[in-house]
Amino acid sequence: MSQINVNTIGARTGNDITLASGDNFYIPGHALQVVQGTYSTQSSRTSSTHADTGLSVAITPKSTSSKILILMLHHTKIQRSTTSANATVKLLRDSTEIESANHFFTDAGGNAASTQNLTASVLDSPSTTSAITYKTTYGVDNAANSETIYIAWGNKTDRLIAIEIGG
Amino acid sequence: MIDKHQAILSLEPNAKFGMVGDEIVDWESEDITQPTEAEITAEQERLQYLYDSEEYKRNRANEYPSVADQLDDIYHNGIDAWKATIKETKDKYPKE
């Protein structure tokens, strides 16, 4: 592999410099690709055993040294027919949990209910060039008193964005 | 570690509030002053101390024979034998 050392690269004509089709340009610290997964169907869960939300995004890193910045947004509602409601959304790389976001609400008057945006951001280092899938799961803290967590509440769009950053 | 919401509820049992992670995002009790972070942390540490100081009780409770087995022990072996059995667990998990 040869190396060119220059201080400035300029367009020979016009103002654009274009990479040949199919070729990749690796710049450490710069975004190499962006992919997004969305889910807009309001869904609920009443079990403490986590299940897939339906939100996922697949990405194939271009280099093993790349980092993947994951941004998660879930529109959640939690409710329970007693004083406190508690539920969690987990973020996984394939089957490995890499982050979790907890939503809690309490009302001494009973019938706790709350809507919030649950977010998470993770700078992941998957060290692979094989396809990986990021996804979320959800579950309540205690499957009693009708404890329920909704995602994509009001059919708002939940999002999972994966940005590959050159390493 | 004691959850932050447990500490807040210990300080203000009638408060109505919501949290995302460790952040209070919704304080709906206008008649109750929201505790400061320092007050919450201090309460977490106090509750954690109480929890840790009673670890011996939890360990003993997990290890004692069932009540039915203890009654059977007393019936067949007498009070002194029963006390010796119970003492083994008490000695294993002494009161701090």
PDB file of N, CA and C in Angstrom, chain B residues 10-42:
ATOM      1  N   SER B  10     -38.862   7.507  50.767  1.00  0.00           N
ATOM      2  CA  SER B  10     -38.603   7.474  52.198  1.00  0.00           C
ATOM      3  C   SER B  10     -38.666   8.886  52.783  1.00  0.00           C
ATOM      4  N   LEU B  11     -38.158   9.857  52.024  1.00  0.00           N
ATOM      5  CA  LEU B  11     -38.190  11.250  52.483  1.00  0.00           C
ATOM      6  C   LEU B  11     -39.590  11.847  52.358  1.00  0.00           C
ATOM      7  N   GLU B  12     -40.263  11.558  51.258  1.00  0.00           N
ATOM      8  CA  GLU B  12     -41.577  12.144  50.978  1.00  0.00           C
ATOM      9  C   GLU B  12     -42.543  11.046  50.511  1.00  0.00           C
ATOM     10  N   PRO B  13     -43.128  10.306  51.451  1.00  0.00           N
ATOM     11  CA  PRO B  13     -43.970   9.147  51.085  1.00  0.00           C
ATOM     12  C   PRO B  13     -45.195   9.509  50.248  1.00  0.00           C
ATOM     13  N   ASN B  14     -45.632  10.749  50.323  1.00  0.00           N
ATOM     14  CA  ASN B  14     -46.849  11.133  49.590  1.00  0.00           C
ATOM     15  C   ASN B  14     -46.554  11.880  48.293  1.00  0.00           C
ATOM     16  N   ALA B  15     -45.299  11.928  47.917  1.00  0.00           N
ATOM     17  CA  ALA B  15     -44.942  12.678  46.716  1.00  0.00           C
ATOM     18  C   ALA B  15     -45.426  11.949  45.463  1.00  0.00           C
ATOM     19  N   LYS B  16     -45.765  12.739  44.465  1.00  0.00           N
ATOM     20  CA  LYS B  16     -46.170  12.213  43.156  1.00  0.00           C
ATOM     21  C   LYS B  16     -45.122  12.675  42.154  1.00  0.00           C
ATOM     22  N   PHE B  17     -44.338  11.733  41.635  1.00  0.00           N
ATOM     23  CA  PHE B  17     -43.244  12.143  40.747  1.00  0.00           C
ATOM     24  C   PHE B  17     -42.878  11.013  39.791  1.00  0.00           C
ATOM     25  N   GLY B  18     -42.182  11.411  38.720  1.00  0.00           N
ATOM     26  CA  GLY B  18     -41.720  10.449  37.730  1.00  0.00           C
ATOM     27  C   GLY B  18     -40.232  10.560  37.536  1.00  0.00           C
ATOM     28  N   MET B  19     -39.615   9.428  37.201  1.00  0.00           N
ATOM     29  CA  MET B  19     -38.173   9.400  36.964  1.00  0.00           C
ATOM     30  C   MET B  19     -37.870   8.628  35.694  1.00  0.00           C
ATOM     31  N   VAL B  20     -36.833   9.067  35.007  1.00  0.00           N
ATOM     32  CA  VAL B  20     -36.256   8.296  33.912  1.00  0.00           C
ATOM     33  C   VAL B  20     -34.810   8.047  34.304  1.00  0.00           C
ATOM     34  N   GLY B  21     -34.477   6.788  34.500  1.00  0.00           N
ATOM     35  CA  GLY B  21     -33.161   6.481  35.046  1.00  0.00           C
ATOM     36  C   GLY B  21     -33.056   7.065  36.446  1.00  0.00           C
ATOM     37  N   ASP B  22     -31.991   7.807  36.696  1.00  0.00           N
ATOM     38  CA  ASP B  22     -31.785   8.416  38.019  1.00  0.00           C
ATOM     39  C   ASP B  22     -32.208   9.883  38.050  1.00  0.00           C
ATOM     40  N   GLU B  23     -32.897  10.322  37.032  1.00  0.00           N
ATOM     41  CA  GLU B  23     -33.265  11.741  36.950  1.00  0.00           C
ATOM     42  C   GLU B  23     -34.760  11.933  37.221  1.00  0.00           C
ATOM     43  N   ILE B  24     -35.065  12.875  38.111  1.00  0.00           N
ATOM     44  CA  ILE B  24     -36.466  13.239  38.348  1.00  0.00           C
ATOM     45  C   ILE B  24     -36.919  14.099  37.172  1.00  0.00           C
ATOM     46  N   VAL B  25     -37.867  13.614  36.411  1.00  0.00           N
ATOM     47  CA  VAL B  25     -38.295  14.352  35.216  1.00  0.00           C
ATOM     48  C   VAL B  25     -39.674  14.967  35.402  1.00  0.00           C
ATOM     49  N   ASP B  26     -40.330  14.639  36.492  1.00  0.00           N
ATOM     50  CA  ASP B  26     -41.714  15.076  36.647  1.00  0.00           C
ATOM     51  C   ASP B  26     -42.046  15.108  38.143  1.00  0.00           C
ATOM     52  N   TRP B  27     -42.157  16.315  38.705  1.00  0.00           N
ATOM     53  CA  TRP B  27     -42.507  16.450  40.134  1.00  0.00           C
ATOM     54  C   TRP B  27     -43.874  17.111  40.191  1.00  0.00           C
ATOM     55  N   GLU B  28     -44.903  16.336  40.512  1.00  0.00           N
ATOM     56  CA  GLU B  28     -46.276  16.836  40.398  1.00  0.00           C
ATOM     57  C   GLU B  28     -46.875  17.281  41.730  1.00  0.00           C
ATOM     58  N   SER B  29     -46.140  17.093  42.833  1.00  0.00           N
ATOM     59  CA  SER B  29     -46.662  17.470  44.150  1.00  0.00           C
ATOM     60  C   SER B  29     -46.295  18.918  44.455  1.00  0.00           C
ATOM     61  N   GLU B  30     -47.199  19.818  44.101  1.00  0.00           N
ATOM     62  CA  GLU B  30     -46.895  21.240  44.304  1.00  0.00           C
ATOM     63  C   GLU B  30     -46.796  21.601  45.783  1.00  0.00           C
ATOM     64  N   ASP B  31     -47.465  20.820  46.644  1.00  0.00           N
ATOM     65  CA  ASP B  31     -47.444  21.129  48.079  1.00  0.00           C
ATOM     66  C   ASP B  31     -46.287  20.469  48.808  1.00  0.00           C
ATOM     67  N   ILE B  32     -45.461  19.730  48.085  1.00  0.00           N
ATOM     68  CA  ILE B  32     -44.307  19.065  48.707  1.00  0.00           C
ATOM     69  C   ILE B  32     -43.044  19.556  48.007  1.00  0.00           C
ATOM     70  N   THR B  33     -42.092  20.009  48.800  1.00  0.00           N
ATOM     71  CA  THR B  33     -40.834  20.495  48.227  1.00  0.00           C
ATOM     72  C   THR B  33     -39.989  19.320  47.760  1.00  0.00           C
ATOM     73  N   GLN B  34     -39.519  19.424  46.517  1.00  0.00           N
ATOM     74  CA  GLN B  34     -38.685  18.347  45.987  1.00  0.00           C
ATOM     75  C   GLN B  34     -37.361  18.298  46.751  1.00  0.00           C
ATOM     76  N   PRO B  35     -36.976  17.125  47.248  1.00  0.00           N
ATOM     77  CA  PRO B  35     -35.698  17.024  47.969  1.00  0.00           C
ATOM     78  C   PRO B  35     -34.523  17.368  47.053  1.00  0.00           C
ATOM     79  N   THR B  36     -33.473  17.902  47.653  1.00  0.00           N
ATOM     80  CA  THR B  36     -32.265  18.202  46.881  1.00  0.00           C
ATOM     81  C   THR B  36     -31.505  16.911  46.604  1.00  0.00           C
ATOM     82  N   GLU B  37     -30.581  16.983  45.654  1.00  0.00           N
ATOM     83  CA  GLU B  37     -29.751  15.818  45.352  1.00  0.00           C
ATOM     84  C   GLU B  37     -28.961  15.377  46.584  1.00  0.00           C
ATOM     85  N   ALA B  38     -28.478  16.355  47.356  1.00  0.00           N
ATOM     86  CA  ALA B  38     -27.701  16.027  48.560  1.00  0.00           C
ATOM     87  C   ALA B  38     -28.580  15.300  49.581  1.00  0.00           C
ATOM     88  N   GLU B  39     -29.823  15.749  49.740  1.00  0.00           N
ATOM     89  CA  GLU B  39     -30.733  15.095  50.683  1.00  0.00           C
ATOM     90  C   GLU B  39     -31.053  13.671  50.226  1.00  0.00           C
ATOM     91  N   ILE B  40     -31.235  13.522  48.922  1.00  0.00           N
ATOM     92  CA  ILE B  40     -31.560  12.190  48.389  1.00  0.00           C
ATOM     93  C   ILE B  40     -30.379  11.243  48.566  1.00  0.00           C
ATOM     94  N   THR B  41     -29.175  11.731  48.247  1.00  0.00           N
ATOM     95  CA  THR B  41     -27.976  10.898  48.389  1.00  0.00           C
ATOM     96  C   THR B  41     -27.770  10.484  49.843  1.00  0.00           C
ATOM     97  N   ALA B  42     -27.973  11.438  50.753  1.00  0.00           N
ATOM     98  CA  ALA B  42     -27.807  11.129  52.177  1.00  0.00           C
ATOM     99  C   ALA B  42     -28.825  10.073  52.623  1.00  0.00           C
TER     100      ALA B  42
END
